[in-house]
């Protein structure tokens, strides 16, 4: 392996880092907080590798981890080796676990959630109007919308939502102190295990109870499988949409000509959502897949046992896929399929819900507050210190 590119744990400029990785090649060696792997930086190679059965999610094939070279206190260990779930399995085991979750997020079932999404959106906009004139839009709108919807689906009470946000912010952070990493993972595991235990004892009309009652090929979920599945659902059910809404609002406010097109109805809001997903994907880098044998892609051989991350930061602006204007935020561009929700067997099952929430929230927000503006300069917005999700600490706006 040639000298790796050291990735920035503070995520100070995801777009610039994505451009740097892409310029280095379609598959490049990288280092994340002392741990080495390979980053896939271009659309074509990502599509190839995301469906290559020789790249698996099971860390039993991660040579460095099996040799003890990756400490359990590594800040990203909970994302690289999160335990058995539909995210970390392949083949029949993955299909069994995913089938249960996928049933809840089909486009038809998600469309039935539209009234709930519209209701929560309207309530949050009323609260914003009462709280103004300057608010943190992430905390007051972008977070509680998807968290309220996923909480409603799962039967998680509102008084737990702030705790969930705190846990996941620590979980995704690249700067969590090594001594605190096991405690964060233990707290998250304890929270979901308690949810499972309560629904086992008293089933309700919620998705957790439905998951526990489902009898799929291979048998019903064990408590361990159910808890791991809940961790995935909660994370994917809120974090992706929080970042999608926050990043889309930021992009639109930085590009008033584009916002004007959307508000005038000249471009539909679904196109705004897709361009936001491409230009600033909610997930910046997805950890990890592991090569079960040597795999060649983009002229590079990934040795057996090595770890591979998908750099959505780099892929979303690949000019070979999106043309010479790939760096430009342009909601009028011809639709071209992006990969920001993944591809292949592990494509995000919650993507229909994230799209629905964004397509409801964004027009409602700008209709209610037509003078919405950043309360600080765009250059003063603070990124969250994480290599994994593309997020801001806050989004202060003037209503």
mmCIF file of C-alpha atoms in Angstrom:
data_model
loop_
_atom_site.group_PDB
_atom_site.id
_atom_site.type_symbol
_atom_site.label_atom_id
_atom_site.label_comp_id
_atom_site.label_asym_id
_atom_site.label_seq_id
_atom_site.Cartn_x
_atom_site.Cartn_y
_atom_site.Cartn_z
ATOM 1 C CA UNK A 1 0.000 0.000 0.000
ATOM 2 C CA UNK A 2 1.298 3.474 -0.880
ATOM 3 C CA UNK A 3 1.331 6.212 1.750
ATOM 4 C CA UNK A 4 -2.299 6.733 2.829
ATOM 5 C CA UNK A 5 -4.215 9.994 2.876
ATOM 6 C CA UNK A 6 -4.845 10.923 6.508
ATOM 7 C CA UNK A 7 -8.516 11.832 6.838
ATOM 8 C CA UNK A 8 -9.520 14.802 8.975
ATOM 9 C CA UNK A 9 -11.274 13.687 12.197
ATOM 10 C CA UNK A 10 -12.702 17.203 12.624
ATOM 11 C CA UNK A 11 -14.401 17.120 9.179
ATOM 12 C CA UNK A 12 -13.572 20.783 8.673
ATOM 13 C CA UNK A 13 -14.242 20.685 4.910
ATOM 14 C CA UNK A 14 -15.898 17.528 3.632
ATOM 15 C CA UNK A 15 -16.164 18.804 0.072
ATOM 16 C CA UNK A 16 -12.453 19.611 -0.102
ATOM 17 C CA UNK A 17 -11.498 16.271 1.409
ATOM 18 C CA UNK A 18 -13.772 14.491 -1.068
ATOM 19 C CA UNK A 19 -12.073 16.328 -3.958
ATOM 20 C CA UNK A 20 -8.645 15.396 -2.573
ATOM 21 C CA UNK A 21 -9.568 11.719 -2.337
ATOM 22 C CA UNK A 22 -11.146 11.693 -5.796
ATOM 23 C CA UNK A 23 -8.079 13.316 -7.341
ATOM 24 C CA UNK A 24 -5.897 10.570 -5.854
ATOM 25 C CA UNK A 25 -7.762 7.853 -7.752
ATOM 26 C CA UNK A 26 -10.947 5.791 -7.739
ATOM 27 C CA UNK A 27 -9.708 3.533 -4.919
ATOM 28 C CA UNK A 28 -7.120 5.074 -2.582
ATOM 29 C CA UNK A 29 -5.403 4.146 0.691
ATOM 30 C CA UNK A 30 -6.544 6.184 3.691
ATOM 31 C CA UNK A 31 -5.909 6.414 7.417
ATOM 32 C CA UNK A 32 -8.678 7.064 9.955
ATOM 33 C CA UNK A 33 -7.404 7.885 13.430
ATOM 34 C CA UNK A 34 -4.488 5.513 13.008
ATOM 35 C CA UNK A 35 -6.438 2.713 11.283
ATOM 36 C CA UNK A 36 -5.745 2.035 7.605
ATOM 37 C CA UNK A 37 -8.126 1.074 4.842
ATOM 38 C CA UNK A 38 -9.214 1.938 1.317
ATOM 39 C CA UNK A 39 -11.600 4.686 0.203
ATOM 40 C CA UNK A 40 -13.768 4.306 -2.899
ATOM 41 C CA UNK A 41 -14.088 7.761 -4.435
ATOM 42 C CA UNK A 42 -15.857 7.423 -7.800
ATOM 43 C CA UNK A 43 -19.383 6.501 -8.805
ATOM 44 C CA UNK A 44 -18.616 3.640 -11.212
ATOM 45 C CA UNK A 45 -16.241 1.844 -8.850
ATOM 46 C CA UNK A 46 -18.668 2.320 -5.943
ATOM 47 C CA UNK A 47 -21.504 0.715 -7.914
ATOM 48 C CA UNK A 48 -19.190 -2.160 -8.759
ATOM 49 C CA UNK A 49 -17.923 -2.764 -5.240
ATOM 50 C CA UNK A 50 -21.246 -2.270 -3.463
ATOM 51 C CA UNK A 51 -22.547 -5.343 -5.294
ATOM 52 C CA UNK A 52 -19.339 -7.403 -5.172
ATOM 53 C CA UNK A 53 -19.944 -10.484 -3.007
ATOM 54 C CA UNK A 54 -16.226 -10.600 -2.161
ATOM 55 C CA UNK A 55 -16.659 -7.485 -0.013
ATOM 56 C CA UNK A 56 -18.570 -8.420 3.123
ATOM 57 C CA UNK A 57 -19.733 -6.705 6.306
ATOM 58 C CA UNK A 58 -18.505 -9.355 8.757
ATOM 59 C CA UNK A 59 -15.474 -8.093 10.710
ATOM 60 C CA UNK A 60 -14.281 -11.684 11.030
ATOM 61 C CA UNK A 61 -12.682 -10.973 7.639
ATOM 62 C CA UNK A 62 -10.906 -7.780 8.834
ATOM 63 C CA UNK A 63 -7.325 -8.940 9.200
ATOM 64 C CA UNK A 64 -6.055 -5.976 11.256
ATOM 65 C CA UNK A 65 -8.943 -6.285 13.701
ATOM 66 C CA UNK A 66 -8.477 -10.026 14.073
ATOM 67 C CA UNK A 67 -4.762 -9.459 14.738
ATOM 68 C CA UNK A 68 -5.663 -7.098 17.587
ATOM 69 C CA UNK A 69 -4.314 -4.002 15.824
ATOM 70 C CA UNK A 70 -7.598 -2.074 16.174
ATOM 71 C CA UNK A 71 -8.272 -1.284 19.843
ATOM 72 C CA UNK A 72 -11.779 -1.488 21.278
ATOM 73 C CA UNK A 73 -11.284 2.144 22.356
ATOM 74 C CA UNK A 74 -10.873 3.309 18.735
ATOM 75 C CA UNK A 75 -13.473 6.125 18.420
ATOM 76 C CA UNK A 76 -15.082 4.570 15.343
ATOM 77 C CA UNK A 77 -15.192 0.983 16.618
ATOM 78 C CA UNK A 78 -18.950 1.077 17.185
ATOM 79 C CA UNK A 79 -19.464 1.921 13.507
ATOM 80 C CA UNK A 80 -16.858 -0.454 12.087
ATOM 81 C CA UNK A 81 -17.809 -3.405 14.303
ATOM 82 C CA UNK A 82 -21.314 -2.622 15.612
ATOM 83 C CA UNK A 83 -22.440 -6.179 16.349
ATOM 84 C CA UNK A 84 -24.800 -8.498 14.433
ATOM 85 C CA UNK A 85 -27.564 -6.712 12.537
ATOM 86 C CA UNK A 86 -28.764 -6.285 8.973
ATOM 87 C CA UNK A 87 -25.893 -3.780 8.533
ATOM 88 C CA UNK A 88 -23.190 -6.298 9.432
ATOM 89 C CA UNK A 89 -24.448 -9.469 7.766
ATOM 90 C CA UNK A 90 -24.585 -10.712 4.190
ATOM 91 C CA UNK A 91 -26.415 -13.303 2.136
ATOM 92 C CA UNK A 92 -29.320 -15.222 3.713
ATOM 93 C CA UNK A 93 -28.682 -13.805 7.215
ATOM 94 C CA UNK A 94 -28.857 -10.261 5.860
ATOM 95 C CA UNK A 95 -31.978 -10.960 3.816
ATOM 96 C CA UNK A 96 -33.718 -12.439 6.876
ATOM 97 C CA UNK A 97 -33.012 -9.435 9.098
ATOM 98 C CA UNK A 98 -33.640 -6.854 6.393
ATOM 99 C CA UNK A 99 -36.944 -8.361 5.235
ATOM 100 C CA UNK A 100 -38.640 -7.490 8.516
ATOM 101 C CA UNK A 101 -37.502 -3.860 8.464
ATOM 102 C CA UNK A 102 -38.060 -3.351 4.744
ATOM 103 C CA UNK A 103 -41.745 -4.210 5.145
ATOM 104 C CA UNK A 104 -42.208 -1.103 7.286
ATOM 105 C CA UNK A 105 -40.580 1.255 4.781
ATOM 106 C CA UNK A 106 -42.038 0.322 1.419
ATOM 107 C CA UNK A 107 -42.996 3.402 -0.663
ATOM 108 C CA UNK A 108 -46.702 2.593 -0.191
ATOM 109 C CA UNK A 109 -46.455 2.328 3.587
ATOM 110 C CA UNK A 110 -44.282 5.422 3.798
ATOM 111 C CA UNK A 111 -46.844 7.407 1.797
ATOM 112 C CA UNK A 112 -49.407 6.483 4.460
ATOM 113 C CA UNK A 113 -47.175 8.326 6.939
ATOM 114 C CA UNK A 114 -47.514 11.612 5.033
ATOM 115 C CA UNK A 115 -50.340 12.971 7.261
ATOM 116 C CA UNK A 116 -48.206 12.355 10.353
ATOM 117 C CA UNK A 117 -45.170 14.028 8.764
ATOM 118 C CA UNK A 118 -47.325 17.013 7.733
ATOM 119 C CA UNK A 119 -48.820 17.252 11.222
ATOM 120 C CA UNK A 120 -45.445 17.227 12.970
ATOM 121 C CA UNK A 121 -44.045 19.716 10.459
ATOM 122 C CA UNK A 122 -46.910 22.150 11.068
ATOM 123 C CA UNK A 123 -46.546 21.866 14.849
ATOM 124 C CA UNK A 124 -42.820 22.504 14.674
ATOM 125 C CA UNK A 125 -43.292 25.537 12.413
ATOM 126 C CA UNK A 126 -45.753 26.983 14.944
ATOM 127 C CA UNK A 127 -43.158 26.516 17.679
ATOM 128 C CA UNK A 128 -40.519 28.179 15.503
ATOM 129 C CA UNK A 129 -42.765 31.196 14.949
ATOM 130 C CA UNK A 130 -43.228 31.539 18.698
ATOM 131 C CA UNK A 131 -39.514 31.100 19.436
ATOM 132 C CA UNK A 132 -38.009 33.493 16.842
ATOM 133 C CA UNK A 133 -36.575 35.683 15.556
ATOM 134 C CA UNK A 134 -33.249 33.751 15.796
ATOM 135 C CA UNK A 135 -33.296 29.992 16.288
ATOM 136 C CA UNK A 136 -31.071 26.978 15.806
ATOM 137 C CA UNK A 137 -32.966 25.315 12.975
ATOM 138 C CA UNK A 138 -31.215 21.995 13.480
ATOM 139 C CA UNK A 139 -32.312 21.680 17.109
ATOM 140 C CA UNK A 140 -35.749 23.245 16.686
ATOM 141 C CA UNK A 141 -36.810 21.700 13.364
ATOM 142 C CA UNK A 142 -34.443 19.383 11.494
ATOM 143 C CA UNK A 143 -33.914 17.067 14.486
ATOM 144 C CA UNK A 144 -37.376 16.863 16.078
ATOM 145 C CA UNK A 145 -39.189 16.203 12.789
ATOM 146 C CA UNK A 146 -37.623 12.817 11.937
ATOM 147 C CA UNK A 147 -37.128 11.962 15.610
ATOM 148 C CA UNK A 148 -40.823 12.535 16.303
ATOM 149 C CA UNK A 149 -41.820 10.399 13.314
ATOM 150 C CA UNK A 150 -39.463 7.521 14.103
ATOM 151 C CA UNK A 151 -40.382 7.804 17.785
ATOM 152 C CA UNK A 152 -44.055 7.551 16.824
ATOM 153 C CA UNK A 153 -43.347 4.485 14.684
ATOM 154 C CA UNK A 154 -41.355 2.766 17.407
ATOM 155 C CA UNK A 155 -43.383 3.934 20.384
ATOM 156 C CA UNK A 156 -40.429 5.808 21.921
ATOM 157 C CA UNK A 157 -41.721 8.641 24.162
ATOM 158 C CA UNK A 158 -40.711 12.242 23.483
ATOM 159 C CA UNK A 159 -38.915 12.585 26.809
ATOM 160 C CA UNK A 160 -36.314 10.089 25.509
ATOM 161 C CA UNK A 161 -35.584 11.982 22.274
ATOM 162 C CA UNK A 162 -32.944 14.361 23.690
ATOM 163 C CA UNK A 163 -31.119 11.411 25.262
ATOM 164 C CA UNK A 164 -31.159 9.558 21.945
ATOM 165 C CA UNK A 165 -29.664 12.594 20.197
ATOM 166 C CA UNK A 166 -26.906 12.839 22.809
ATOM 167 C CA UNK A 167 -26.063 9.134 22.512
ATOM 168 C CA UNK A 168 -25.859 9.150 18.730
ATOM 169 C CA UNK A 169 -23.835 12.369 18.560
ATOM 170 C CA UNK A 170 -21.257 10.732 20.831
ATOM 171 C CA UNK A 171 -21.505 7.479 18.873
ATOM 172 C CA UNK A 172 -20.795 9.157 15.501
ATOM 173 C CA UNK A 173 -18.114 11.527 16.810
ATOM 174 C CA UNK A 174 -14.510 11.079 15.714
ATOM 175 C CA UNK A 175 -13.251 12.953 18.789
ATOM 176 C CA UNK A 176 -14.798 10.896 21.580
ATOM 177 C CA UNK A 177 -12.076 10.158 24.135
ATOM 178 C CA UNK A 178 -10.934 6.526 23.899
ATOM 179 C CA UNK A 179 -11.847 5.967 27.541
ATOM 180 C CA UNK A 180 -15.426 7.082 26.806
ATOM 181 C CA UNK A 181 -16.028 4.913 23.729
ATOM 182 C CA UNK A 182 -17.035 1.683 25.551
ATOM 183 C CA UNK A 183 -19.341 3.656 27.868
ATOM 184 C CA UNK A 184 -21.135 5.297 24.934
ATOM 185 C CA UNK A 185 -21.662 1.955 23.204
ATOM 186 C CA UNK A 186 -22.810 0.363 26.468
ATOM 187 C CA UNK A 187 -25.333 3.166 27.086
ATOM 188 C CA UNK A 188 -26.751 2.847 23.583
ATOM 189 C CA UNK A 189 -26.982 -0.937 23.906
ATOM 190 C CA UNK A 190 -28.689 -0.613 27.284
ATOM 191 C CA UNK A 191 -31.235 1.849 25.908
ATOM 192 C CA UNK A 192 -32.337 -0.373 23.005
ATOM 193 C CA UNK A 193 -32.200 -3.528 25.140
ATOM 194 C CA UNK A 194 -34.597 -1.860 27.571
ATOM 195 C CA UNK A 195 -36.962 -0.997 24.706
ATOM 196 C CA UNK A 196 -36.939 -4.636 23.587
ATOM 197 C CA UNK A 197 -37.545 -5.925 27.108
ATOM 198 C CA UNK A 198 -40.476 -3.555 27.656
ATOM 199 C CA UNK A 199 -42.136 -4.546 24.362
ATOM 200 C CA UNK A 200 -41.578 -8.235 25.068
ATOM 201 C CA UNK A 201 -43.408 -7.753 28.359
ATOM 202 C CA UNK A 202 -46.118 -5.410 27.036
ATOM 203 C CA UNK A 203 -46.541 -5.474 23.232
ATOM 204 C CA UNK A 204 -48.174 -2.418 21.693
ATOM 205 C CA UNK A 205 -49.262 -1.005 18.366
ATOM 206 C CA UNK A 206 -45.785 0.013 17.265
ATOM 207 C CA UNK A 207 -42.951 -1.102 15.013
ATOM 208 C CA UNK A 208 -40.890 -2.630 17.830
ATOM 209 C CA UNK A 209 -43.763 -4.926 18.791
ATOM 210 C CA UNK A 210 -44.284 -5.813 15.134
ATOM 211 C CA UNK A 211 -40.597 -6.662 14.735
ATOM 212 C CA UNK A 212 -40.675 -8.905 17.781
ATOM 213 C CA UNK A 213 -43.856 -10.643 16.605
ATOM 214 C CA UNK A 214 -42.699 -11.191 13.021
ATOM 215 C CA UNK A 215 -41.938 -14.789 12.096
ATOM 216 C CA UNK A 216 -39.651 -14.854 9.098
ATOM 217 C CA UNK A 217 -37.646 -17.596 7.479
ATOM 218 C CA UNK A 218 -35.089 -18.681 10.039
ATOM 219 C CA UNK A 219 -37.309 -17.815 12.991
ATOM 220 C CA UNK A 220 -38.316 -14.722 14.938
ATOM 221 C CA UNK A 221 -35.756 -12.177 16.045
ATOM 222 C CA UNK A 222 -33.781 -12.919 19.174
ATOM 223 C CA UNK A 223 -33.460 -10.135 21.754
ATOM 224 C CA UNK A 224 -29.893 -9.495 20.564
ATOM 225 C CA UNK A 225 -30.976 -9.277 16.926
ATOM 226 C CA UNK A 226 -33.934 -7.065 17.812
ATOM 227 C CA UNK A 227 -31.751 -4.655 19.809
ATOM 228 C CA UNK A 228 -29.177 -4.431 17.013
ATOM 229 C CA UNK A 229 -31.943 -3.854 14.466
ATOM 230 C CA UNK A 230 -33.390 -1.061 16.610
ATOM 231 C CA UNK A 231 -30.004 0.673 16.793
ATOM 232 C CA UNK A 232 -29.934 0.709 12.994
ATOM 233 C CA UNK A 233 -33.551 1.870 12.614
ATOM 234 C CA UNK A 234 -33.191 4.716 15.113
ATOM 235 C CA UNK A 235 -29.906 5.906 13.623
ATOM 236 C CA UNK A 236 -31.032 5.670 10.000
ATOM 237 C CA UNK A 237 -34.512 6.925 10.859
ATOM 238 C CA UNK A 238 -33.379 10.267 12.232
ATOM 239 C CA UNK A 239 -29.697 11.034 11.544
ATOM 240 C CA UNK A 240 -29.965 10.848 7.753
ATOM 241 C CA UNK A 241 -32.988 13.148 7.616
ATOM 242 C CA UNK A 242 -31.578 15.633 10.140
ATOM 243 C CA UNK A 243 -28.544 16.087 7.908
ATOM 244 C CA UNK A 244 -30.554 16.065 4.681
ATOM 245 C CA UNK A 245 -32.823 18.900 5.870
ATOM 246 C CA UNK A 246 -30.025 20.901 7.484
ATOM 247 C CA UNK A 247 -27.706 20.607 4.488
ATOM 248 C CA UNK A 248 -30.499 21.379 2.019
ATOM 249 C CA UNK A 249 -31.496 24.558 3.866
ATOM 250 C CA UNK A 250 -27.870 25.647 4.018
ATOM 251 C CA UNK A 251 -27.387 25.000 0.293
ATOM 252 C CA UNK A 252 -30.556 26.860 -0.669
ATOM 253 C CA UNK A 253 -29.723 29.882 1.475
ATOM 254 C CA UNK A 254 -26.240 29.969 -0.068
ATOM 255 C CA UNK A 255 -27.780 29.777 -3.563
ATOM 256 C CA UNK A 256 -30.746 32.178 -3.598
ATOM 257 C CA UNK A 257 -31.206 31.775 -7.348
ATOM 258 C CA UNK A 258 -31.858 28.065 -6.822
ATOM 259 C CA UNK A 259 -34.198 28.742 -3.913
ATOM 260 C CA UNK A 260 -36.154 31.193 -6.078
ATOM 261 C CA UNK A 261 -36.663 28.520 -8.748
ATOM 262 C CA UNK A 262 -38.051 26.082 -6.184
ATOM 263 C CA UNK A 263 -40.289 28.635 -4.485
ATOM 264 C CA UNK A 264 -41.689 29.750 -7.845
ATOM 265 C CA UNK A 265 -42.555 26.168 -8.724
ATOM 266 C CA UNK A 266 -40.233 26.141 -11.725
ATOM 267 C CA UNK A 267 -38.388 23.173 -10.223
ATOM 268 C CA UNK A 268 -40.084 20.601 -8.024
ATOM 269 C CA UNK A 269 -39.025 20.050 -4.425
ATOM 270 C CA UNK A 270 -38.171 16.376 -5.105
ATOM 271 C CA UNK A 271 -35.457 17.677 -7.463
ATOM 272 C CA UNK A 272 -34.178 19.928 -4.651
ATOM 273 C CA UNK A 273 -33.984 16.926 -2.347
ATOM 274 C CA UNK A 274 -32.101 14.783 -4.869
ATOM 275 C CA UNK A 275 -29.596 17.523 -5.668
ATOM 276 C CA UNK A 276 -29.011 18.115 -1.963
ATOM 277 C CA UNK A 277 -28.444 14.401 -1.448
ATOM 278 C CA UNK A 278 -25.887 14.387 -4.265
ATOM 279 C CA UNK A 279 -24.113 17.646 -3.423
ATOM 280 C CA UNK A 280 -23.923 17.240 0.363
ATOM 281 C CA UNK A 281 -24.781 13.599 1.143
ATOM 282 C CA UNK A 282 -26.033 13.005 4.710
ATOM 283 C CA UNK A 283 -23.442 10.238 5.152
ATOM 284 C CA UNK A 284 -19.937 11.383 4.337
ATOM 285 C CA UNK A 285 -18.086 8.049 4.629
ATOM 286 C CA UNK A 286 -19.592 4.637 5.333
ATOM 287 C CA UNK A 287 -17.562 2.116 7.365
ATOM 288 C CA UNK A 288 -16.641 -0.721 6.484
ATOM 289 C CA UNK A 289 -16.651 -3.611 4.066
ATOM 290 C CA UNK A 290 -13.941 -6.276 4.181
ATOM 291 C CA UNK A 291 -12.285 -8.096 1.295
ATOM 292 C CA UNK A 292 -12.548 -11.867 1.568
ATOM 293 C CA UNK A 293 -10.007 -12.189 -1.259
ATOM 294 C CA UNK A 294 -8.002 -9.835 -3.450
ATOM 295 C CA UNK A 295 -10.420 -7.529 -5.291
ATOM 296 C CA UNK A 296 -9.462 -5.321 -8.230
ATOM 297 C CA UNK A 297 -11.297 -2.055 -8.914
ATOM 298 C CA UNK A 298 -10.244 1.089 -10.735
ATOM 299 C CA UNK A 299 -6.867 -0.436 -11.533
ATOM 300 C CA UNK A 300 -6.123 -1.028 -7.816
ATOM 301 C CA UNK A 301 -5.979 -4.341 -5.983
ATOM 302 C CA UNK A 302 -7.550 -4.343 -2.528
ATOM 303 C CA UNK A 303 -5.791 -7.146 -0.641
ATOM 304 C CA UNK A 304 -7.777 -9.822 1.157
ATOM 305 C CA UNK A 305 -8.475 -8.844 4.756
ATOM 306 C CA UNK A 306 -8.382 -5.082 4.156
ATOM 307 C CA UNK A 307 -11.144 -2.650 5.119
ATOM 308 C CA UNK A 308 -12.978 -0.549 2.536
ATOM 309 C CA UNK A 309 -15.022 2.597 3.111
ATOM 310 C CA UNK A 310 -17.341 4.260 0.622
ATOM 311 C CA UNK A 311 -16.649 8.006 0.438
ATOM 312 C CA UNK A 312 -19.976 9.553 -0.490
ATOM 313 C CA UNK A 313 -18.350 12.982 -0.112
ATOM 314 C CA UNK A 314 -16.165 12.180 -3.101
ATOM 315 C CA UNK A 315 -18.640 10.117 -5.127
ATOM 316 C CA UNK A 316 -21.442 12.690 -5.094
ATOM 317 C CA UNK A 317 -19.365 15.193 -7.053
ATOM 318 C CA UNK A 318 -17.696 12.762 -9.448
ATOM 319 C CA UNK A 319 -17.511 14.578 -12.819
ATOM 320 C CA UNK A 320 -17.402 11.254 -14.670
ATOM 321 C CA UNK A 321 -20.962 10.686 -13.428
ATOM 322 C CA UNK A 322 -22.340 14.202 -13.035
ATOM 323 C CA UNK A 323 -20.440 16.160 -15.667
ATOM 324 C CA UNK A 324 -18.102 19.140 -15.552
ATOM 325 C CA UNK A 325 -20.538 21.026 -13.288
ATOM 326 C CA UNK A 326 -20.475 18.311 -10.613
ATOM 327 C CA UNK A 327 -19.137 20.801 -8.037
ATOM 328 C CA UNK A 328 -22.088 23.149 -8.673
ATOM 329 C CA UNK A 329 -25.329 23.005 -6.671
ATOM 330 C CA UNK A 330 -27.884 23.014 -9.475
ATOM 331 C CA UNK A 331 -31.435 21.801 -8.907
ATOM 332 C CA UNK A 332 -32.149 22.078 -12.649
ATOM 333 C CA UNK A 333 -29.557 19.518 -13.710
ATOM 334 C CA UNK A 334 -30.726 16.490 -15.641
ATOM 335 C CA UNK A 335 -31.541 13.719 -13.201
ATOM 336 C CA UNK A 336 -28.584 11.385 -12.796
ATOM 337 C CA UNK A 337 -28.679 8.608 -10.298
ATOM 338 C CA UNK A 338 -26.600 9.288 -7.194
ATOM 339 C CA UNK A 339 -25.548 6.748 -4.572
ATOM 340 C CA UNK A 340 -26.082 8.788 -1.410
ATOM 341 C CA UNK A 341 -28.393 6.166 0.095
ATOM 342 C CA UNK A 342 -26.090 3.342 -0.968
ATOM 343 C CA UNK A 343 -26.542 0.699 -3.651
ATOM 344 C CA UNK A 344 -27.060 -3.025 -3.858
ATOM 345 C CA UNK A 345 -28.243 -5.329 -1.066
ATOM 346 C CA UNK A 346 -27.414 -2.825 1.689
ATOM 347 C CA UNK A 347 -29.149 0.215 0.168
ATOM 348 C CA UNK A 348 -30.800 2.221 2.971
ATOM 349 C CA UNK A 349 -34.308 0.811 3.582
ATOM 350 C CA UNK A 350 -35.417 4.071 5.203
ATOM 351 C CA UNK A 351 -34.661 6.255 2.175
ATOM 352 C CA UNK A 352 -38.345 6.591 1.121
ATOM 353 C CA UNK A 353 -39.186 8.025 4.553
ATOM 354 C CA UNK A 354 -36.215 10.419 4.524
ATOM 355 C CA UNK A 355 -37.239 11.698 1.092
ATOM 356 C CA UNK A 356 -40.847 12.148 2.182
ATOM 357 C CA UNK A 357 -39.876 14.081 5.307
ATOM 358 C CA UNK A 358 -37.601 16.400 3.352
ATOM 359 C CA UNK A 359 -40.079 16.969 0.532
ATOM 360 C CA UNK A 360 -42.734 17.940 3.083
ATOM 361 C CA UNK A 361 -40.497 19.961 5.408
ATOM 362 C CA UNK A 362 -38.571 22.139 2.967
ATOM 363 C CA UNK A 363 -41.422 23.830 1.062
ATOM 364 C CA UNK A 364 -43.439 24.250 4.273
ATOM 365 C CA UNK A 365 -40.481 25.907 5.985
ATOM 366 C CA UNK A 366 -39.805 28.409 3.201
ATOM 367 C CA UNK A 367 -43.498 29.146 2.717
ATOM 368 C CA UNK A 368 -43.957 29.901 6.414
ATOM 369 C CA UNK A 369 -40.751 31.951 6.638
ATOM 370 C CA UNK A 370 -40.062 33.500 3.201
ATOM 371 C CA UNK A 371 -37.405 35.776 4.686
ATOM 372 C CA UNK A 372 -35.448 32.899 6.259
ATOM 373 C CA UNK A 373 -31.711 33.720 6.337
ATOM 374 C CA UNK A 374 -28.549 32.526 8.018
ATOM 375 C CA UNK A 375 -27.895 34.336 11.290
ATOM 376 C CA UNK A 376 -24.128 33.939 10.756
ATOM 377 C CA UNK A 377 -21.933 33.811 7.685
ATOM 378 C CA UNK A 378 -21.904 30.491 5.861
ATOM 379 C CA UNK A 379 -18.170 30.287 6.560
ATOM 380 C CA UNK A 380 -18.919 30.527 10.301
ATOM 381 C CA UNK A 381 -21.122 27.419 10.415
ATOM 382 C CA UNK A 382 -19.483 24.718 12.517
ATOM 383 C CA UNK A 383 -19.205 21.132 11.249
ATOM 384 C CA UNK A 384 -19.651 18.235 13.606
ATOM 385 C CA UNK A 385 -16.313 16.486 14.218
ATOM 386 C CA UNK A 386 -17.171 13.186 12.592
ATOM 387 C CA UNK A 387 -15.789 11.298 9.611
ATOM 388 C CA UNK A 388 -19.032 9.412 9.134
ATOM 389 C CA UNK A 389 -21.998 11.788 8.906
ATOM 390 C CA UNK A 390 -22.071 15.084 7.015
ATOM 391 C CA UNK A 391 -23.536 17.350 9.664
ATOM 392 C CA UNK A 392 -23.389 20.727 11.341
ATOM 393 C CA UNK A 393 -23.306 21.357 15.066
ATOM 394 C CA UNK A 394 -26.111 23.863 14.616
ATOM 395 C CA UNK A 395 -27.805 25.987 11.973
ATOM 396 C CA UNK A 396 -28.596 29.463 13.401
ATOM 397 C CA UNK A 397 -31.152 31.290 11.244
ATOM 398 C CA UNK A 398 -33.215 34.439 11.343
ATOM 399 C CA UNK A 399 -36.875 33.785 10.641
#
